[in-house]
Coordinates of C-alpha atoms in Angstrom, one line a residue:
M1 CA 13.4 13.4 0.8
R2 CA 14.1 16.3 3.1
N3 CA 17.3 16.8 5.1
V4 CA 16.3 15.8 8.6
Y5 CA 19.4 17.2 10.1
S6 CA 17.8 20.6 9.7
Y7 CA 15.4 19.4 12.4
P8 CA 16.5 20.2 16.0
D9 CA 17.8 17.3 18.1
A10 CA 17.5 14.7 15.2
K11 CA 21.0 13.1 15.5
G12 CA 21.4 9.7 17.3
L13 CA 20.3 6.2 16.8
F14 CA 16.6 5.5 16.0
G15 CA 15.8 2.1 17.5
I16 CA 13.5 0.0 15.4
F17 CA 12.3 -3.1 17.3
N18 CA 10.5 -6.1 15.8
D19 CA 10.4 -9.9 16.3
S20 CA 10.5 -10.7 12.6
F21 CA 13.2 -9.5 10.3
P22 CA 14.8 -11.0 7.1
P23 CA 15.4 -13.8 6.3
I24 CA 11.8 -14.0 7.7
I25 CA 9.6 -12.2 5.2
D26 CA 6.1 -11.0 6.1
G27 CA 4.2 -7.7 6.0
V28 CA 5.7 -6.4 9.2
S29 CA 9.3 -7.3 8.4
L30 CA 8.9 -5.6 5.0
T31 CA 7.6 -2.5 6.8
V32 CA 10.6 -2.5 9.1
E33 CA 13.0 -3.0 6.2
N34 CA 11.5 0.0 4.4
Y35 CA 11.5 2.2 7.5
V36 CA 15.2 1.5 7.9
Y37 CA 16.0 2.1 4.2
W38 CA 14.2 5.4 3.9
L39 CA 15.4 6.6 7.4
Q40 CA 18.9 6.0 6.1
Q41 CA 18.1 7.9 2.8
A42 CA 17.0 10.8 4.9
G43 CA 20.3 10.9 6.8
L44 CA 19.0 9.3 10.1
E45 CA 20.8 6.3 11.8
P46 CA 18.5 3.3 12.3
C47 CA 19.4 0.4 14.6
V48 CA 17.3 -2.8 14.3
V49 CA 16.7 -4.9 17.5
T50 CA 15.4 -8.4 16.6
P51 CA 15.7 -12.1 17.7
W52 CA 18.8 -13.9 16.4
N53 CA 18.4 -16.0 13.2
P54 CA 20.9 -18.7 12.1
V55 CA 20.8 -17.3 8.5
K56 CA 23.4 -14.6 8.2
I57 CA 22.6 -11.4 6.2
D58 CA 25.0 -8.5 5.9
H59 CA 23.5 -5.0 6.6
D60 CA 24.9 -1.5 6.1
Y61 CA 23.2 -0.4 9.4
S62 CA 23.3 -1.6 13.0
V63 CA 21.4 -4.8 13.8
M64 CA 21.3 -5.9 17.5
K65 CA 20.3 -9.5 17.9
F66 CA 19.3 -11.5 21.0
F67 CA 18.8 -15.2 21.9
S68 CA 15.9 -16.9 20.2
L69 CA 14.4 -20.4 19.5
P70 CA 12.2 -21.5 16.6
I71 CA 8.4 -21.5 17.1
R72 CA 7.3 -25.1 16.1
S73 CA 3.7 -24.1 15.3
R74 CA 4.7 -21.1 13.2
K75 CA 7.7 -22.0 11.0
P76 CA 9.9 -20.1 10.1
Y77 CA 9.3 -17.7 12.9
R78 CA 11.5 -17.5 16.0
Y79 CA 10.7 -16.3 19.5
G80 CA 13.2 -14.1 21.3
Y81 CA 14.2 -14.9 24.9
P82 CA 16.1 -11.9 26.2
K83 CA 16.0 -13.2 29.8
L84 CA 18.4 -15.9 28.5
D85 CA 20.7 -13.4 26.9
P86 CA 22.6 -11.4 29.6
F87 CA 24.5 -9.3 27.0
I88 CA 21.5 -7.7 25.2
W89 CA 20.4 -5.7 28.3
R90 CA 23.8 -4.0 28.8
R91 CA 24.2 -3.4 25.1
L92 CA 20.9 -1.6 24.9
L93 CA 21.6 0.6 27.9
K94 CA 25.0 1.6 26.5
T95 CA 23.6 2.5 23.0
D96 CA 22.9 6.1 22.3
F97 CA 19.2 5.9 21.2
K98 CA 17.4 9.0 20.4
L99 CA 13.9 7.5 19.9
L100 CA 12.4 4.0 20.0
H101 CA 9.8 2.5 17.7
S102 CA 8.6 -1.0 18.3
H103 CA 6.5 -2.9 15.6
C104 CA 5.8 -5.8 18.0
P105 CA 4.6 -6.1 21.6
F106 CA 6.4 -9.4 22.3
S107 CA 10.1 -9.9 23.2
S108 CA 11.5 -7.1 21.2
G109 CA 8.7 -4.8 22.4
R110 CA 9.5 -5.6 26.0
L111 CA 13.2 -4.7 25.4
A112 CA 12.0 -1.4 24.0
V113 CA 10.0 -0.7 27.1
Y114 CA 13.0 -1.6 29.2
V115 CA 15.2 1.0 27.4
K116 CA 12.4 3.6 27.6
K117 CA 12.1 3.2 31.4
H118 CA 15.8 3.2 32.1
R119 CA 16.9 5.9 29.6
H120 CA 13.7 8.0 29.5
I121 CA 13.6 7.8 25.7
P122 CA 10.2 8.2 23.9
L123 CA 8.7 5.0 22.6
I124 CA 6.2 4.5 19.7
G125 CA 4.3 1.2 19.3
T126 CA 2.7 0.2 16.1
F127 CA -0.3 -2.2 16.2
H128 CA 0.1 -4.4 13.1
S129 CA -1.6 -7.8 13.8
K130 CA -4.6 -9.5 15.4
Y131 CA -2.4 -11.0 18.1
K132 CA -5.2 -12.8 19.9
A133 CA -6.0 -15.0 16.8
D134 CA -2.2 -15.9 16.6
L135 CA -2.1 -16.8 20.3
E136 CA -5.3 -18.9 20.1
H137 CA -3.7 -21.0 17.4
S138 CA -0.3 -21.3 19.1
F139 CA -1.8 -22.2 22.5
K140 CA -4.6 -24.6 21.4
L141 CA -3.5 -27.0 24.1
L142 CA -2.9 -24.3 26.7
P143 CA -5.8 -21.8 26.2
W144 CA -5.3 -20.4 29.7
C145 CA -2.1 -18.8 28.5
V146 CA -3.9 -16.5 26.0
P147 CA -5.4 -14.0 28.5
I148 CA -2.1 -13.8 30.4
I149 CA -0.2 -12.9 27.2
M150 CA -3.0 -10.6 26.1
K151 CA -2.5 -8.7 29.4
R152 CA 1.2 -8.3 28.6
I153 CA 0.4 -7.0 25.1
L154 CA -1.9 -4.4 26.7
N155 CA 0.8 -3.5 29.2
F156 CA 3.2 -2.9 26.3
F157 CA 0.9 -0.5 24.5
N158 CA 0.1 1.3 27.7
S159 CA 3.8 1.9 28.2
C160 CA 4.2 3.6 24.8
D161 CA 4.2 7.4 24.4
E162 CA 2.2 7.0 21.2
V163 CA 0.4 4.1 19.6
W164 CA 0.1 4.0 15.8
I165 CA -2.3 2.0 13.6
P166 CA -2.0 1.4 9.8
Q167 CA -5.7 2.3 9.1
A168 CA -8.6 3.7 11.0
Q169 CA -10.7 0.6 11.3
V170 CA -7.9 -1.2 13.2
E171 CA -9.1 0.9 16.2
E172 CA -12.0 -1.6 16.7
T173 CA -9.5 -4.4 17.4
V174 CA -7.2 -2.2 19.6
R175 CA -10.2 -1.2 21.7
E176 CA -11.4 -4.8 21.9
Y177 CA -8.1 -5.7 23.4
G178 CA -8.7 -3.0 26.1
Y179 CA -6.4 -0.1 25.0
K180 CA -8.1 3.2 25.9
G181 CA -5.4 5.7 24.9
K182 CA -5.0 8.0 21.8
L183 CA -4.4 6.3 18.5
T184 CA -2.6 7.8 15.4
V185 CA -3.2 6.5 11.9
V186 CA 0.1 6.1 10.0
E187 CA -0.4 4.2 6.7
N188 CA 1.9 1.6 5.3
G189 CA 3.7 2.3 2.0
N190 CA 4.4 0.2 -1.1
D191 CA 7.8 -0.5 -2.6
F192 CA 6.2 -1.4 -6.0
A193 CA 4.7 2.1 -6.2
S194 CA 7.0 3.2 -9.0
V195 CA 7.8 -0.1 -10.8
I196 CA 5.5 0.4 -13.8
K197 CA 6.6 3.5 -15.8
G198 CA 4.9 3.0 -19.2
N199 CA 1.6 1.5 -20.2
L200 CA 0.1 -0.7 -17.5
W201 CA -1.5 -3.3 -19.8
D202 CA 1.6 -3.8 -21.9
Y203 CA 3.6 -4.3 -18.7
K204 CA 1.0 -6.9 -17.5
R205 CA 1.1 -8.7 -20.8
D206 CA 4.9 -9.0 -20.6
A207 CA 4.7 -10.2 -17.0
K208 CA 2.2 -13.0 -17.9
K209 CA 4.9 -14.3 -20.4
K210 CA 7.6 -14.1 -17.7
I211 CA 5.7 -16.2 -15.2
G212 CA 4.2 -18.6 -17.9
T213 CA 0.5 -17.7 -17.5
D214 CA -2.1 -18.0 -20.2
E215 CA -3.8 -14.9 -21.7
D216 CA -7.0 -17.0 -22.3
C217 CA -7.3 -17.9 -18.6
I218 CA -8.2 -15.7 -15.6
N219 CA -5.0 -15.7 -13.6
L220 CA -5.5 -15.7 -9.8
L221 CA -3.0 -15.0 -7.0
F222 CA -2.6 -15.3 -3.2
V223 CA 0.5 -14.0 -1.4
G224 CA 0.9 -14.4 2.3
Q225 CA 1.2 -16.8 5.2
H226 CA -0.3 -20.2 4.4
I227 CA -2.5 -20.3 7.5
W228 CA -6.2 -21.2 7.6
E229 CA -7.1 -17.9 9.3
K230 CA -6.3 -16.1 6.0
G231 CA -9.1 -18.0 4.2
I232 CA -7.0 -20.2 1.9
G233 CA -9.5 -23.0 2.4
V234 CA -12.2 -20.8 1.0
I235 CA -10.0 -20.1 -2.0
I236 CA -9.6 -23.9 -2.7
D237 CA -13.3 -24.6 -2.2
S238 CA -14.2 -21.7 -4.6
L239 CA -11.8 -23.0 -7.3
E240 CA -13.3 -26.5 -7.0
L241 CA -16.7 -24.9 -8.0
L242 CA -15.0 -23.1 -10.9
K243 CA -12.9 -25.9 -12.4
D244 CA -15.6 -26.9 -15.0
K245 CA -17.0 -23.4 -15.6
V246 CA -14.1 -21.2 -16.5
P247 CA -10.4 -21.7 -17.5
F248 CA -8.1 -20.4 -14.6
R249 CA -4.6 -20.6 -13.2
M250 CA -4.0 -20.0 -9.5
N251 CA -0.7 -19.2 -7.9
F252 CA 0.0 -19.4 -4.1
I253 CA 3.1 -17.7 -2.8
G254 CA 4.3 -18.0 0.7
T255 CA 4.6 -20.6 3.5
G256 CA 3.1 -21.4 6.9
Y257 CA 1.9 -24.1 9.2
A258 CA -0.9 -25.1 6.7
S259 CA 1.3 -25.5 3.6
D260 CA 1.4 -29.3 3.6
E261 CA -2.3 -29.6 4.3
L262 CA -3.0 -27.1 1.5
A263 CA -1.0 -29.2 -0.9
E264 CA -3.0 -32.3 0.0
L265 CA -6.2 -30.4 -0.4
V266 CA -5.3 -29.3 -3.9
K267 CA -4.7 -32.9 -4.9
R268 CA -7.8 -34.1 -3.2
K269 CA -10.0 -31.6 -5.0
G270 CA -8.4 -32.5 -8.4
L271 CA -6.9 -29.0 -8.9
S272 CA -3.2 -30.0 -9.3
D273 CA -3.2 -29.0 -13.0
K274 CA -4.6 -25.5 -12.3
V275 CA -3.1 -24.6 -8.9
K276 CA 0.6 -24.1 -8.2
L277 CA 2.2 -23.7 -4.8
N278 CA 5.3 -21.6 -5.3
G279 CA 6.6 -21.4 -1.7
V280 CA 8.3 -18.2 -0.6
I281 CA 9.6 -15.9 -3.4
K282 CA 12.2 -13.5 -1.8
D283 CA 13.2 -11.8 -5.1
R284 CA 11.0 -8.7 -5.1
T285 CA 11.4 -8.4 -8.9
V286 CA 10.1 -11.9 -9.5
L287 CA 7.3 -11.3 -7.0
S288 CA 6.3 -8.1 -8.8
N289 CA 6.0 -10.1 -12.0
Y290 CA 3.5 -12.5 -10.3
Y291 CA 1.4 -9.6 -9.1
A292 CA 1.5 -8.0 -12.5
G293 CA 0.9 -11.3 -14.4
S294 CA -2.3 -11.9 -12.4
D295 CA -5.8 -10.6 -13.1
L296 CA -7.2 -10.9 -9.6
F297 CA -5.8 -11.1 -6.1
L298 CA -7.8 -13.3 -3.7
F299 CA -7.9 -12.4 -0.1
P300 CA -10.9 -13.9 1.9
S301 CA -9.4 -13.0 5.3
F302 CA -11.1 -11.6 8.5
Y303 CA -7.7 -12.1 10.2
D304 CA -5.7 -9.2 8.7
N305 CA -5.7 -5.6 9.7
A306 CA -4.0 -3.6 6.9
P307 CA -2.3 -6.1 4.6
L308 CA 0.6 -4.8 2.5
V309 CA -0.2 -7.4 -0.2
L310 CA -3.5 -5.7 -1.1
R311 CA -1.6 -2.5 -1.9
E312 CA 1.3 -4.3 -3.7
A313 CA -1.3 -6.0 -6.0
A314 CA -2.9 -2.7 -6.7
A315 CA 0.5 -1.1 -7.6
M316 CA 0.9 -3.8 -10.3
G317 CA -2.6 -3.3 -11.7
T318 CA -4.3 -6.3 -10.0
P319 CA -7.4 -5.6 -8.0
T320 CA -8.4 -7.7 -4.9
V321 CA -11.5 -9.7 -4.0
L322 CA -12.0 -9.3 -0.2
L323 CA -14.7 -10.0 2.4
S324 CA -17.4 -7.6 3.2
G325 CA -17.0 -6.4 6.8
S326 CA -13.3 -7.3 7.1
T327 CA -10.9 -4.8 8.6
A328 CA -8.8 -5.1 5.5
S329 CA -11.7 -4.0 3.3
E330 CA -11.9 -0.5 4.9
V331 CA -10.0 1.1 2.1
I332 CA -12.1 -0.7 -0.6
R333 CA -15.1 0.7 -2.4
N334 CA -16.9 -2.2 -4.0
D335 CA -16.6 -2.2 -7.8
R336 CA -14.5 0.9 -7.7
N337 CA -11.0 0.0 -6.4
G338 CA -11.7 -3.6 -5.5
F339 CA -14.4 -6.2 -5.0
L340 CA -16.3 -7.3 -1.8
T341 CA -18.2 -10.5 -1.3
D342 CA -19.3 -12.9 1.4
R343 CA -17.1 -15.6 2.9
T344 CA -18.6 -18.6 1.2
P345 CA -17.1 -20.6 -1.6
E346 CA -20.3 -20.0 -3.7
A347 CA -20.1 -16.2 -3.3
F348 CA -16.4 -16.1 -3.9
A349 CA -16.6 -18.3 -7.0
G350 CA -19.5 -16.3 -8.3
M351 CA -17.5 -13.1 -8.1
I352 CA -14.6 -14.6 -9.9
L353 CA -16.9 -16.0 -12.6
Q354 CA -18.5 -12.6 -13.2
L355 CA -15.1 -10.9 -13.5
A356 CA -13.7 -13.5 -15.8
A357 CA -16.5 -12.6 -18.2
D358 CA -16.1 -8.9 -18.0
R359 CA -12.5 -7.8 -18.6
Q360 CA -13.4 -4.2 -19.1
R361 CA -14.8 -4.1 -15.6
L362 CA -11.6 -5.6 -14.3
R363 CA -9.5 -3.0 -16.1
R364 CA -11.6 -0.1 -14.8
V365 CA -11.3 -1.3 -11.2
A366 CA -7.5 -2.1 -11.6
N367 CA -6.8 1.5 -12.7
E368 CA -8.8 3.0 -9.8
A369 CA -7.0 0.7 -7.3
R370 CA -3.6 2.0 -8.6
N371 CA -4.9 5.6 -8.2
T372 CA -6.3 5.2 -4.7
L373 CA -4.4 2.5 -2.8
V374 CA -0.8 3.0 -3.8
R375 CA 1.6 5.2 -1.8
S376 CA 5.3 5.0 -1.8
W377 CA 7.4 4.1 1.3
E378 CA 9.5 7.3 0.7
D379 CA 6.3 9.4 1.1
V380 CA 5.2 7.4 4.2
V381 CA 8.5 7.5 6.0
G382 CA 8.7 11.2 5.2
E383 CA 5.5 11.6 7.3
V384 CA 7.0 9.2 9.9
I385 CA 10.1 11.4 10.3
D386 CA 7.9 14.5 10.7
R387 CA 6.1 12.7 13.5
Y388 CA 9.4 11.6 15.1
R389 CA 10.5 15.3 15.0
I390 CA 7.4 16.4 16.9
I391 CA 7.8 13.7 19.5
L392 CA 11.5 14.7 20.0
S393 CA 10.6 18.4 20.2
K394 CA 8.1 17.5 23.0
K395 CA 10.9 15.6 24.8

């Protein structure tokens, strides 16, 4: 990566704000981790600002934490309460930030706005999630809270100097929330981009052995939060339709508020011998083996904007089945670099059945998915640094 110190006015701390950060693992926390790593590799100094977590992890960069409490309805997430932490405000104002980039509009995002206003430092906000759907779940018993919080989210993005989105179709959601300003598309990267060096199919065959899957089955995978909004119920209903028609193995990886109910549903549908719930897998090497050892990645979600998991699967030669019309499907060309179908168990099961019988079709689409959907984080953050430089030069 280029030497950013050749850029004028590049020295100083780059504040990266987000409400989730390891040990919490999700798409946005992985994005933040990769931003930090590649910013460091380029010679910049990142500083992460995030809610406190009782699990201690050592970092070789600055991490500023503020008071938080667990969110009961969304374990293992925590919500930050900076108003109950008198120290964080003073620390932020005394820190020599050069630029601020918030990946979240909630507590950490509000702290970023505070620093921007008091120190006159440029602020970027990235729109990652469909926040309204999250709020509607969290505030089922207090629905009147949702429009109030949505107004705060809009205020956050209106306070930013630039608003970034991970792919073009996310603009529909941002406009629906009421944001009228300019939007810049900055894609997400993929830390599995360079894992496979040799023959893809030899690598996948070895990965199947490592995770104990069967070559004679069609091996299916879901990675992500175990929440109903992501369509995990559709997956189970589809598998019930398939259980007497084709041999398969299904792996779920992740956790969420629906994990226990999902386990019960698997038992009730008589799928316990075919479906395995693996929980969270933090070891990225092990996770990459699950991606590579699978034939299809299942993602029947209208909830997600630009999921990292789709690109991670593509990097390991595993194409995804998505929903026609979903925001996540914007980058997919049906039967070229992925597969699109309707959000019914019958349609989803029918697609899996077709692909189980046509492995050449699967291979062709897997190769194209790797060619068109995989971009390294090093490349992405190189673009990010160029954009930071332009913002700083304007300042």
